[in-house]
Short mmCIF file of C-alpha atoms in Angstrom, two decimals:
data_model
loop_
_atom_site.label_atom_id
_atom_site.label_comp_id
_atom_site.label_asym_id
_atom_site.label_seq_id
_atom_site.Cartn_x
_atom_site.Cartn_y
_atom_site.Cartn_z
CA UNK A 1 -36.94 -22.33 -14.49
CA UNK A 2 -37.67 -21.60 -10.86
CA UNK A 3 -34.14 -19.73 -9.36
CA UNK A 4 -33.43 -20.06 -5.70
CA UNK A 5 -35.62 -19.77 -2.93
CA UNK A 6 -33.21 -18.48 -0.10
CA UNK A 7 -31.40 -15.24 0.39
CA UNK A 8 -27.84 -16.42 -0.07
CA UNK A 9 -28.67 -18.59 -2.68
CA UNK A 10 -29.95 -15.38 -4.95
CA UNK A 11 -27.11 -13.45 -3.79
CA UNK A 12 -24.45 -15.59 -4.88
CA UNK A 13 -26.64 -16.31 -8.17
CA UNK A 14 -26.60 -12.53 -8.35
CA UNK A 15 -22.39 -12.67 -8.03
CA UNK A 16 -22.41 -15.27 -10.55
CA UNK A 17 -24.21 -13.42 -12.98
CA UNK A 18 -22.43 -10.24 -12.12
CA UNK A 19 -18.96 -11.97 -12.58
CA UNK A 20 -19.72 -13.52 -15.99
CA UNK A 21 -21.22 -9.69 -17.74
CA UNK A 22 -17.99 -8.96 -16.51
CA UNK A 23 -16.13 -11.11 -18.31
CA UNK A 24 -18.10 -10.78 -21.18
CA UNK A 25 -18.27 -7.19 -21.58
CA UNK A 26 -14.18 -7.30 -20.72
CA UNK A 27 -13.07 -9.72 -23.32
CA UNK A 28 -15.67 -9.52 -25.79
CA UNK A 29 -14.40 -6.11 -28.02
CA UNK A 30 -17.38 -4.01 -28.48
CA UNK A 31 -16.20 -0.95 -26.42
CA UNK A 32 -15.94 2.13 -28.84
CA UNK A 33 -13.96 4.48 -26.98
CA UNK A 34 -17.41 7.13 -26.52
CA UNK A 35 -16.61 7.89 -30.10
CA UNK A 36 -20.12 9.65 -30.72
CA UNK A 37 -19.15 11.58 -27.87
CA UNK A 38 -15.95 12.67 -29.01
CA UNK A 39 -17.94 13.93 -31.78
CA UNK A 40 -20.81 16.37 -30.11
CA UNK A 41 -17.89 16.93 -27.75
CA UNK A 42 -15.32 18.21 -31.03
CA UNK A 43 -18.06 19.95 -32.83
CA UNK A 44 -19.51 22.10 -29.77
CA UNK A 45 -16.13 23.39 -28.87
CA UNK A 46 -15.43 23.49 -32.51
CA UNK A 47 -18.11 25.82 -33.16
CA UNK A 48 -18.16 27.81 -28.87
CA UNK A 49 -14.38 28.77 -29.30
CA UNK A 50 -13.09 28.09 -32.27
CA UNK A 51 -15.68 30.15 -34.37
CA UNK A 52 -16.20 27.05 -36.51
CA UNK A 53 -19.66 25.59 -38.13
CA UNK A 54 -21.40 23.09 -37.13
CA UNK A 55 -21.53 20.66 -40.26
CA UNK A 56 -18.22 21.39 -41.10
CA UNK A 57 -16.44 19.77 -38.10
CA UNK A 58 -14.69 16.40 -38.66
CA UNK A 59 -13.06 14.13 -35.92
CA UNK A 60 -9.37 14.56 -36.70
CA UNK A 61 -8.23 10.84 -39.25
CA UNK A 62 -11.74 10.39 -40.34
CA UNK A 63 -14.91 11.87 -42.47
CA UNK A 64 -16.99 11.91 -39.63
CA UNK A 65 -19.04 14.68 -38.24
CA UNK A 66 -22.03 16.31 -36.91
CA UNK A 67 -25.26 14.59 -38.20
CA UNK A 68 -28.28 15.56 -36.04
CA UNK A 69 -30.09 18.64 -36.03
CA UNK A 70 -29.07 22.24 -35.12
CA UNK A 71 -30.84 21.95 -31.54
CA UNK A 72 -28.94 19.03 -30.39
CA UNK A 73 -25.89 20.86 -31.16
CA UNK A 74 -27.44 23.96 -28.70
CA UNK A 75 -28.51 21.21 -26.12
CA UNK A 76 -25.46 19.84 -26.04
CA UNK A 77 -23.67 23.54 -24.82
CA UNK A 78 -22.68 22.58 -21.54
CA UNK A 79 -19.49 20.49 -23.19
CA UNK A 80 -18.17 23.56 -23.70
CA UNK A 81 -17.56 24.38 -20.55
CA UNK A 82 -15.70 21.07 -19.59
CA UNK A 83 -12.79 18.85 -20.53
CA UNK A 84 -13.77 15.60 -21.83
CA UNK A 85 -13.24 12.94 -19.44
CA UNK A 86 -15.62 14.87 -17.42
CA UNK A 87 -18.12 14.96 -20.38
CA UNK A 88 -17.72 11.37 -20.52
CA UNK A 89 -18.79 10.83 -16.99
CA UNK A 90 -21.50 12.87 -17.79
CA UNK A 91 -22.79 10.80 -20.15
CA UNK A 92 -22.16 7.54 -18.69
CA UNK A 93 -24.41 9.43 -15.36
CA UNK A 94 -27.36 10.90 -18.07
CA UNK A 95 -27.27 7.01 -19.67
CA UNK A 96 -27.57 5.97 -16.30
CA UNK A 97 -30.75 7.90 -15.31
CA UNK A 98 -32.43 7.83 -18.33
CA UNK A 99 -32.03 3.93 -18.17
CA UNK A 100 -33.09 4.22 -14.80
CA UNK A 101 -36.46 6.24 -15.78
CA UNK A 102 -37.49 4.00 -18.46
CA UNK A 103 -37.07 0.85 -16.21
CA UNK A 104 -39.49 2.89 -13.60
CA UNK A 105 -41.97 3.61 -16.82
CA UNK A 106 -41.83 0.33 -18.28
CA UNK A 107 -42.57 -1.34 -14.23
CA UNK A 108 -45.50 0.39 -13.96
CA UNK A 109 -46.58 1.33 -9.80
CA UNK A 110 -45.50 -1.90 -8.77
CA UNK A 111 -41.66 -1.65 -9.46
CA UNK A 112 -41.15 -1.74 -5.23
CA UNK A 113 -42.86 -4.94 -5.08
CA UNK A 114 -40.49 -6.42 -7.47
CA UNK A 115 -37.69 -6.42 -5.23
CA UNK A 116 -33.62 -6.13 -5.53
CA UNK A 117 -33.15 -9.70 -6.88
CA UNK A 118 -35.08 -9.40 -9.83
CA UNK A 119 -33.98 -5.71 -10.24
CA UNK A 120 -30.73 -7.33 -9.97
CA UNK A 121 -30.88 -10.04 -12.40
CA UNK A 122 -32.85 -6.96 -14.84
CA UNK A 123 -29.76 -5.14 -14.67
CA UNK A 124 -27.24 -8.07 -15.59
CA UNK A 125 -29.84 -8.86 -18.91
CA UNK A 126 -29.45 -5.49 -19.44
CA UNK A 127 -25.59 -5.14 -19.77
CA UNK A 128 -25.71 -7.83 -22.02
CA UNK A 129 -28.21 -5.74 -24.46
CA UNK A 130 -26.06 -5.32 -27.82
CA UNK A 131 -28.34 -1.70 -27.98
CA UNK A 132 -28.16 -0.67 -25.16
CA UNK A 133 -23.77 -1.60 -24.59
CA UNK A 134 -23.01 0.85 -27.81
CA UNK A 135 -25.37 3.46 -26.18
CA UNK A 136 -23.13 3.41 -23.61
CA UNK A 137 -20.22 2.90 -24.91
CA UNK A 138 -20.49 5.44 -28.07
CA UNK A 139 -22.08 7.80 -25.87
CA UNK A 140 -24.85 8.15 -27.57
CA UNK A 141 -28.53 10.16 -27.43
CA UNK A 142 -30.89 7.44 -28.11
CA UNK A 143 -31.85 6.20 -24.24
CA UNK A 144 -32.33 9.49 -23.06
CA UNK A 145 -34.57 10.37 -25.86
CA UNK A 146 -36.49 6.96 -25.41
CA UNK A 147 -36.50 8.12 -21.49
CA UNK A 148 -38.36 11.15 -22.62
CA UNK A 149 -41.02 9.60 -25.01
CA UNK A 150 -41.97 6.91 -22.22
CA UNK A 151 -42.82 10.38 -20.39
CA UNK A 152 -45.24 10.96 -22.32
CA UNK A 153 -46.28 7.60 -22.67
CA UNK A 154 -46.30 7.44 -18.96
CA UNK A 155 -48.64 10.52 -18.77
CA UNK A 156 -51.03 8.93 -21.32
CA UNK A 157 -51.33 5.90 -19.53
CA UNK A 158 -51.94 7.47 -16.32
CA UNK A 159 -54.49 9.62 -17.65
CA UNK A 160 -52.96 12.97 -16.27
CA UNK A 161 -51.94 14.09 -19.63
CA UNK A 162 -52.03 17.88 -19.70
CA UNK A 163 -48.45 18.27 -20.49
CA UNK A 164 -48.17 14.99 -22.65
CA UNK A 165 -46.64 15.98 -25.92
CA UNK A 166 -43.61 17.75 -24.18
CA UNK A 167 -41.25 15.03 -24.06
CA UNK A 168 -42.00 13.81 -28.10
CA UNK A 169 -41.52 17.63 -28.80
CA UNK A 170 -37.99 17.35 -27.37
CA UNK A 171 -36.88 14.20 -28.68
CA UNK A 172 -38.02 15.28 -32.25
CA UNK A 173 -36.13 18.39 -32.17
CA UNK A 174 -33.38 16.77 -31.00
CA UNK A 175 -33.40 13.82 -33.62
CA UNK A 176 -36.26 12.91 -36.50
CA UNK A 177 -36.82 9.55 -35.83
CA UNK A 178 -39.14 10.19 -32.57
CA UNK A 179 -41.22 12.53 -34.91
CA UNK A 180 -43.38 9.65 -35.90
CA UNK A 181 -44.82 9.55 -32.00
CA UNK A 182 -46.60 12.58 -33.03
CA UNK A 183 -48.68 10.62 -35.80
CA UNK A 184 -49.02 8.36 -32.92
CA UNK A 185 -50.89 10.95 -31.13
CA UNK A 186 -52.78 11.93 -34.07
CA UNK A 187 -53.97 8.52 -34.38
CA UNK A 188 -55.10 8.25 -31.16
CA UNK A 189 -57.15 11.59 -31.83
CA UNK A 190 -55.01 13.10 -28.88
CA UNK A 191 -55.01 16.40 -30.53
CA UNK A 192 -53.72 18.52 -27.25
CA UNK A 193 -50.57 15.99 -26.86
CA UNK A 194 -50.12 16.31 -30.46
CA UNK A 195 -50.03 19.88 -31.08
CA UNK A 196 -47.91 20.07 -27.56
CA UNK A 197 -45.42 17.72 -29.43
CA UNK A 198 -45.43 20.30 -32.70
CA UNK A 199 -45.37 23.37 -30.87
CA UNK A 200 -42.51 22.00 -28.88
CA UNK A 201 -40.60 20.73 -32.03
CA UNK A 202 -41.16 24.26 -33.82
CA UNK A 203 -40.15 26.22 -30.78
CA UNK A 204 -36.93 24.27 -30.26
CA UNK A 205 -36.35 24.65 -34.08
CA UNK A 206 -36.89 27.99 -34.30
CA UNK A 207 -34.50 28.63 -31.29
CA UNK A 208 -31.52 27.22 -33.11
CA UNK A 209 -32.38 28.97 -36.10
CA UNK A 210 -32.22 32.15 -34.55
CA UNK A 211 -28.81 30.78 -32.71
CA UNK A 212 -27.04 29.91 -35.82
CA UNK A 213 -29.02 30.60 -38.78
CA UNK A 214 -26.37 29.41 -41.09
CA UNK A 215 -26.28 25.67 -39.64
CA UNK A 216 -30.28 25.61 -39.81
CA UNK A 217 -30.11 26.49 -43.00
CA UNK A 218 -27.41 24.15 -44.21
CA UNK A 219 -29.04 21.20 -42.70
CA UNK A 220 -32.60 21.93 -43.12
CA UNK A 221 -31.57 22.02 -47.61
CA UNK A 222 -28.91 20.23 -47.83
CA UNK A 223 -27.19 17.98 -44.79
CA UNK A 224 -30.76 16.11 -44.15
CA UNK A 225 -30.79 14.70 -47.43
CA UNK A 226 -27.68 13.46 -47.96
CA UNK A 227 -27.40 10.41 -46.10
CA UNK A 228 -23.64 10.00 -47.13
CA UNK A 229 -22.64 11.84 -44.55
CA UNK A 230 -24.26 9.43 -41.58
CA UNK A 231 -22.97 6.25 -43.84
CA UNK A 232 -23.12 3.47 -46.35
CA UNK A 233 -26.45 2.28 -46.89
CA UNK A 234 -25.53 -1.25 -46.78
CA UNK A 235 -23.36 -1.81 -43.95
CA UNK A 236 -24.34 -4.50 -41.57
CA UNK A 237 -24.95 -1.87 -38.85
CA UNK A 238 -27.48 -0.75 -40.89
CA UNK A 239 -30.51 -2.74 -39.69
CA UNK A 240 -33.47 -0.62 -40.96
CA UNK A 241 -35.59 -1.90 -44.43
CA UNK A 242 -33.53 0.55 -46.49
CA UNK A 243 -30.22 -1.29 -45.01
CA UNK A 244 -32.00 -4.35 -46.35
CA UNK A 245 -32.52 -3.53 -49.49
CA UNK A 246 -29.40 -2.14 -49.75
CA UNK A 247 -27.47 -5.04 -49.11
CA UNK A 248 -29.64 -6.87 -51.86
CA UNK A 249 -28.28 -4.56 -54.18
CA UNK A 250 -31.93 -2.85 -54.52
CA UNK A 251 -31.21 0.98 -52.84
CA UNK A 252 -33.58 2.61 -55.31
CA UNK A 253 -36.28 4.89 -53.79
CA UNK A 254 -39.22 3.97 -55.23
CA UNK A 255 -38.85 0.60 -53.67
CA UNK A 256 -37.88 1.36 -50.31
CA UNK A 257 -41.19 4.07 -50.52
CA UNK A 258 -43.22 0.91 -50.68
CA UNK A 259 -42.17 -1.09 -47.97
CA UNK A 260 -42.09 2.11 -46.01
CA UNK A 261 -46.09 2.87 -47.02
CA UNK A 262 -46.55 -1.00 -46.12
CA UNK A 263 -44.84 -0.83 -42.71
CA UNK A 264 -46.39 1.99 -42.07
CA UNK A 265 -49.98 1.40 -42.77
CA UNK A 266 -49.44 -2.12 -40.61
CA UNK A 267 -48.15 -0.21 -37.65
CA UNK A 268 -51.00 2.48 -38.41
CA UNK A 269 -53.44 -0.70 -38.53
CA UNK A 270 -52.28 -2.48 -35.05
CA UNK A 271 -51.52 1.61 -32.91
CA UNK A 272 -54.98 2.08 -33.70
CA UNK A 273 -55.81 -1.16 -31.99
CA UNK A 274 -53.71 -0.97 -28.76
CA UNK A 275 -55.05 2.87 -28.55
CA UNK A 276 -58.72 1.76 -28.92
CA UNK A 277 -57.86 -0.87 -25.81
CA UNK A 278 -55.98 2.06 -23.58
CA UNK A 279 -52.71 -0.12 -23.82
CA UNK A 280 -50.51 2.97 -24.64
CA UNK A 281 -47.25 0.86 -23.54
CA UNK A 282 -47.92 -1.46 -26.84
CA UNK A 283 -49.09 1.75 -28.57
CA UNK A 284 -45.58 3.50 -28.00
CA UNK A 285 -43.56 -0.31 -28.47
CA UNK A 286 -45.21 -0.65 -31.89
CA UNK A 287 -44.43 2.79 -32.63
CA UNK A 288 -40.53 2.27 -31.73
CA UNK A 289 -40.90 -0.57 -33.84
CA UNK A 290 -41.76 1.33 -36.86
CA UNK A 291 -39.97 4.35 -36.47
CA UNK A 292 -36.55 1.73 -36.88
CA UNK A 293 -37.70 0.13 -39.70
CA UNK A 294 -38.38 3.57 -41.76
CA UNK A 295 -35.63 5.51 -40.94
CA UNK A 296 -33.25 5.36 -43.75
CA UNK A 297 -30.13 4.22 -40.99
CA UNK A 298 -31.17 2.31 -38.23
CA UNK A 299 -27.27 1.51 -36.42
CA UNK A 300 -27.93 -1.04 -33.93
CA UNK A 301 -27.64 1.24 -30.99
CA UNK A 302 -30.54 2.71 -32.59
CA UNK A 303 -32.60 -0.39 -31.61
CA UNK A 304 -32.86 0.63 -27.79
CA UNK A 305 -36.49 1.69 -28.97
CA UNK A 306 -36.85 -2.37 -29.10
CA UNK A 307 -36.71 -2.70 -25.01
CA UNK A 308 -40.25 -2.29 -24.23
CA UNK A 309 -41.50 -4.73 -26.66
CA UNK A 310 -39.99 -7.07 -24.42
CA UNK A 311 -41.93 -5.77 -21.77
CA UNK A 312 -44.86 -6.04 -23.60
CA UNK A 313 -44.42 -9.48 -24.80
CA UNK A 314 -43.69 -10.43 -21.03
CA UNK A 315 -46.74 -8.78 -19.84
CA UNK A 316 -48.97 -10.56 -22.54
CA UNK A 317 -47.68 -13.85 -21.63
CA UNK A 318 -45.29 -14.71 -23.73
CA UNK A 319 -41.74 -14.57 -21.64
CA UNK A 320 -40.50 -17.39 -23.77
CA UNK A 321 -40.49 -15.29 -26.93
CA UNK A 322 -39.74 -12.04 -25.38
CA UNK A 323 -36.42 -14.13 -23.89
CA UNK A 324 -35.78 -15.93 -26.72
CA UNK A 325 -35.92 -12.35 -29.22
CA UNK A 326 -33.57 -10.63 -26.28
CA UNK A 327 -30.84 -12.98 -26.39
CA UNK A 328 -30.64 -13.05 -30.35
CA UNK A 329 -29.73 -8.95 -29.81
CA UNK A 330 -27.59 -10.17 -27.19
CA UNK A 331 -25.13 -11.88 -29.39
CA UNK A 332 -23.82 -9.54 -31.98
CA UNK A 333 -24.76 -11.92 -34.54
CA UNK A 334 -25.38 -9.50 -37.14
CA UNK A 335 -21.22 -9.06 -37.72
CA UNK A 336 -20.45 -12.50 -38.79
CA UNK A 337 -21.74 -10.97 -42.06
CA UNK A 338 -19.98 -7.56 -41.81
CA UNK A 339 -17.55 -8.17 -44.72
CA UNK A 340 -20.15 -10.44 -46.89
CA UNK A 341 -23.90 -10.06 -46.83
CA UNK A 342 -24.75 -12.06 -49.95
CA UNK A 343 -26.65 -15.49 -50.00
CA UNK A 344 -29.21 -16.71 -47.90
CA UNK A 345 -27.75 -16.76 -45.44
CA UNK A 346 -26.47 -13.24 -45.16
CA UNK A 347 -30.06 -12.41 -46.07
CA UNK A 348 -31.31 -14.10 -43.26
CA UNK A 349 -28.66 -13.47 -40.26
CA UNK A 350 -27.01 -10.11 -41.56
CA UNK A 351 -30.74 -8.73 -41.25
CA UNK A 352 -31.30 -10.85 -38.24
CA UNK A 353 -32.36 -7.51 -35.69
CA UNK A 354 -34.51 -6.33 -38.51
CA UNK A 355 -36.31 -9.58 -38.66
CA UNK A 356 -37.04 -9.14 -35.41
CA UNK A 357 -38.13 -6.05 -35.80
CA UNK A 358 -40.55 -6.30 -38.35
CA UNK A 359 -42.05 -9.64 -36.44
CA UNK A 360 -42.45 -7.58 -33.20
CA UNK A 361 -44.39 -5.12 -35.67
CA UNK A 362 -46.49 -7.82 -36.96
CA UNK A 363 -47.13 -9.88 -33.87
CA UNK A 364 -46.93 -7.87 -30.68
CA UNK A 365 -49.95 -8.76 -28.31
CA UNK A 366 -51.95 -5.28 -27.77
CA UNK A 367 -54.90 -4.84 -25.46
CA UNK A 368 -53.22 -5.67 -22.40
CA UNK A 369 -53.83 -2.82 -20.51
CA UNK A 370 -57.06 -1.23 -19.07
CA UNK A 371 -57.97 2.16 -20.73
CA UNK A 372 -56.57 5.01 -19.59
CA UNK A 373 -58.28 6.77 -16.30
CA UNK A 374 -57.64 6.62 -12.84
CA UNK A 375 -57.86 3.20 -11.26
CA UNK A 376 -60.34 1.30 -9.05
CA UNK A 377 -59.66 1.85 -5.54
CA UNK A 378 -60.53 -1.81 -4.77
CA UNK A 379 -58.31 -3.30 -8.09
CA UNK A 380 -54.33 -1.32 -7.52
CA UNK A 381 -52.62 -1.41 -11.31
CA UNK A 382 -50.61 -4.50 -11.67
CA UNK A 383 -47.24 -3.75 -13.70
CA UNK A 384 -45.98 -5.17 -16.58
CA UNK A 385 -43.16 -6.62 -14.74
CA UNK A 386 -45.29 -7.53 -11.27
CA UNK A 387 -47.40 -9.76 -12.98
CA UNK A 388 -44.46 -11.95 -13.76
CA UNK A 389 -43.61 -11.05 -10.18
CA UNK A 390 -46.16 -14.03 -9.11
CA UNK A 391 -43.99 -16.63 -9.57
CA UNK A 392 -42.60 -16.38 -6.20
CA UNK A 393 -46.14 -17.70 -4.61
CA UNK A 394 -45.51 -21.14 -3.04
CA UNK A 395 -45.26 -24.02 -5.37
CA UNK A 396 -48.91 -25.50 -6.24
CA UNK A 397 -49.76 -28.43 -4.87
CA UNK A 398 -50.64 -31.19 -7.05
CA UNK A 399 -54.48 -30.94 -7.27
CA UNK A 400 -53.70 -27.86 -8.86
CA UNK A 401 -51.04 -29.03 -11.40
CA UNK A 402 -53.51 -31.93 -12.34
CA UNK A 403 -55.92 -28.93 -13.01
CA UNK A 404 -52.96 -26.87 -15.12
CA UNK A 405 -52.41 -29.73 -16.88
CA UNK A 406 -56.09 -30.47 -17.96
CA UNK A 407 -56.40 -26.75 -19.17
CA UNK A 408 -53.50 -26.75 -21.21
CA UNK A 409 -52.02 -23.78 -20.21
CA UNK A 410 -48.49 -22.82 -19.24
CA UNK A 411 -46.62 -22.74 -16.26
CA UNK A 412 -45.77 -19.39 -14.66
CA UNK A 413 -42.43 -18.22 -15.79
CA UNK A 414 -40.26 -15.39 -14.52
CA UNK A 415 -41.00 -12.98 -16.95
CA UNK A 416 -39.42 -11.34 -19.91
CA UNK A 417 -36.04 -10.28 -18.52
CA UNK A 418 -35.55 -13.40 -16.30
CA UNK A 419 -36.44 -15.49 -19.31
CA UNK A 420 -33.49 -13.38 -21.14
CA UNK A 421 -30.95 -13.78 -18.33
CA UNK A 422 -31.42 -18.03 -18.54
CA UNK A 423 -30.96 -17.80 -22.31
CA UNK A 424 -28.51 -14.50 -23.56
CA UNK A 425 -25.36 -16.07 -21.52
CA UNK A 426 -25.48 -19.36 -23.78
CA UNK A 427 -25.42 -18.40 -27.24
CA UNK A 428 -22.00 -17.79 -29.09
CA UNK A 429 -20.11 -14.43 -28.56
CA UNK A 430 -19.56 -13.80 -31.92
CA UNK A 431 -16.36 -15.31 -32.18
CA UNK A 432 -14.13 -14.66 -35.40
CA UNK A 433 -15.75 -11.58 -36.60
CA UNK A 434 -13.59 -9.05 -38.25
CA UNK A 435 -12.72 -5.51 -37.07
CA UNK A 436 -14.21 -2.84 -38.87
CA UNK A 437 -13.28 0.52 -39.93
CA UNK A 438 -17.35 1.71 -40.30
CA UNK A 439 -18.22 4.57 -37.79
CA UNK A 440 -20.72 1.20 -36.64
CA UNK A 441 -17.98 -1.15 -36.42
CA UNK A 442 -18.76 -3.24 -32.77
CA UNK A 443 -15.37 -5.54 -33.23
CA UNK A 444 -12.60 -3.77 -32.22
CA UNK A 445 -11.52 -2.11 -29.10
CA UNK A 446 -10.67 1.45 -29.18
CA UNK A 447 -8.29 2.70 -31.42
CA UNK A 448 -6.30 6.09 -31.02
CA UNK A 449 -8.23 7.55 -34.03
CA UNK A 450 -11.84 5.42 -33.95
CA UNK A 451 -14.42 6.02 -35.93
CA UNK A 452 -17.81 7.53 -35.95
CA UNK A 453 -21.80 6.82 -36.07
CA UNK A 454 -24.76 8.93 -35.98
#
């Protein structure tokens, strides 16, 4: 699995790779015409000069509409004051930074030593990220709220963490699902980050109430709990439990309470762990993890809180798996079933990302890191992505491959996105799946009137 050793032979790897995301990304029809965009974009002029509300905008052909809280609505203000294609380049510039901050995060203080040819072949696994394409392509919130939790995580890990809370605060305000990083905190008996994170959260609440107290009101009673309004419980996109369960026919509460309690008191279980051994990376992965499996809608470009799992996985050893897991959200497999989930096998690959999910929750290594505090002048902080960095030492001689061998351990590989890159361009595209007219539809290019997703 070794690539090539010479400059020009990783740069023209590099132009192979580019040339085929290309392709793939230009034929394959995933692109949804910044659709989620069109929404915060609709509703904020909607309500700036129109005098409208909030809640009660709709994108014009569809029942779509506003779905987060009021203070994304107020942080999203700036829209007003531009057209759209320039709010779309805005975006796609935010996506890129915030991508570009949680790659730095997730590195650790050895992301120079890594170099441009494996930040290169990152970046082309990366494209290729089902997640992290709709992101892009919808628009959408969810990296730059991830960027903003790894700050804190980031803070944690370094041990400077007077202001660590700030960035959970923000995210929470701005969406629920990041909410459950403050129980994180609260497990970890970080009581200062914690009540940062709630004092932020209230603060940025409270501002929107007193800048539209109507829409607070509205969605605080009534527009939270009507999950109508974000979409059908059982569509495909829909990879949380509840989306499970749903497509079994089984959408009751009482049951999906359950399986919450249960994922929840395994995530509580294993957070615990990686907090006890100062590995706040797999602390925050397992608490991505969970926060996708409870949410009532988990759309697939929800599942960017997956990506530092992989990182995880990579650091702990096991590149294999963390490739293997990458390229199966790669493919888009989930839509083969996006017309018929029934039978075991639309059990099994119509649920396919939340299987992966919930194994990630069960099985991520924890421990890896040291515990938080400042490091040892004479041992610098090895990154999660330097350590598989190592592979470029000279090849061992054979006294030490007789050794290897006698020990029974592995190889070196090239880590967790490297490992992705070899496998995510092989598996099927996804061929024959059927457009969709779901705000998560990913199989159709844009229409003039597409639809939406939260």
């Amino acid at each position: 699995m070794r690539g090539p050793r010479t400059e020009r032979g990783r740069l023209l790897l590099v132009v192979v790779l580019v040339a085929a995301v290309t392709v793939f990304t230009a034929t394959v029809p995933l692109l949804r015409d910044w659709f989620d965009l069109r929404v915060y974009y609709g509703t904020v002029h909607t309500w700036v000069h129109h005098g409208g509300r909030i809640y009660d905008y709709r994108v014009p052909g569809t029942e779509y509409g506003f779905t987060y809280p009021p203070f994304a609505a107020l942080g999203m203000l700036p829209m007003a004051l531009v057209g759209l294609r320039p709010a779309i380049a805005a975006s796609l510039l935010l996506n890129l930074a915030a991508l570009a901050f949680v790659l730095r995060v997730l590195a650790g203080p050895g992301w120079r030593r890594l170099g441009w040819y494996r930040w290169a072949l990152a970046l082309c696994a990366l494209a290729l990220f089902e997640p992290l394409r709709d992101t892009f392509s919808f628009g959408q919130v969810n990296l730059v709220l991830l960027a903003l939790v790894l700050a804190d995580c980031c803070l944690l890990r370094s041990g400077r963490g007077r202001w660590a809370g700030a960035g959970i605060g923000l995210a929470a305000a701005v969406k629920l699902t990041p909410a459950l990083f403050i129980a994180m905190l609260l497990l970890a008996r970080r009581w200062r980050a914690a009540a940062t994170a709630t004092a932020v959260t209230l603060a940025a609440t409270g501002l929107a109430a007193w800048a539209d107290p109507g829409a607070s009101r509205f969605y605080w009673t009534r527009a939270l709990w009507d999950t109508g309004r974000v979409g059908r419980l059982d569509y495909v996109s829909n990879q949380s439990l509840q989306g499970v369960l749903a497509r079994l026919g089984h959408p009751d509460k009482p049951l999906w309470a359950i399986v919450v309690l249960l994922t929840l008191a395994v995530w509580g279980w294993r957070t615990r762990r990686a907090v006890a051994a100062g590995d706040w990376t797999a602390a925050f992965a397992l608490t991505g993890l969970a926060a996708c499996l409870v949410s009532p809608i988990t759309w697939v470009h929800h599942l960017v809180w997956v990506l530092p799992s992989f990182v995880v996985l990579a650091r702990a050893g096991y590149p294999r798996i963390a490739g293997a897991l990458y390229a199966v959200m790669c493919t888009s497999v989930v839509w083969l079933w996006v017309d018929d989930a029934s039978g075991i096998d639309g059990f099994l690959g119509g649920n396919l990302y939340t299987w992966v999910t919930l194994g990630l929750l069960c099985g991520l290594p924890t421990g890896q890191s040291r515990p938080v505090g400042p490091e040892p002048s004479d041992r610098p902080a090895r990154s999660p992505l330097s350590r598989a960095a190592r592979v470029t030492a000279p090849a061992p001689s054979a006294a030490h491959a007789r050794t290897r061998a006698a020990s029974g351990q592995p190889e070196p590989f090239p880590g967790a996105v490297s490992a992705a890159i070899g496998t995510v361009l092989g598996p099927g595209r996804g061929a024959g799946r059927s457009a969709s007219s779901e705000p998560t539809g990913s199989t159709r290019p844009a229409a003039p009137k597409p639809q939406s997703s939260s």
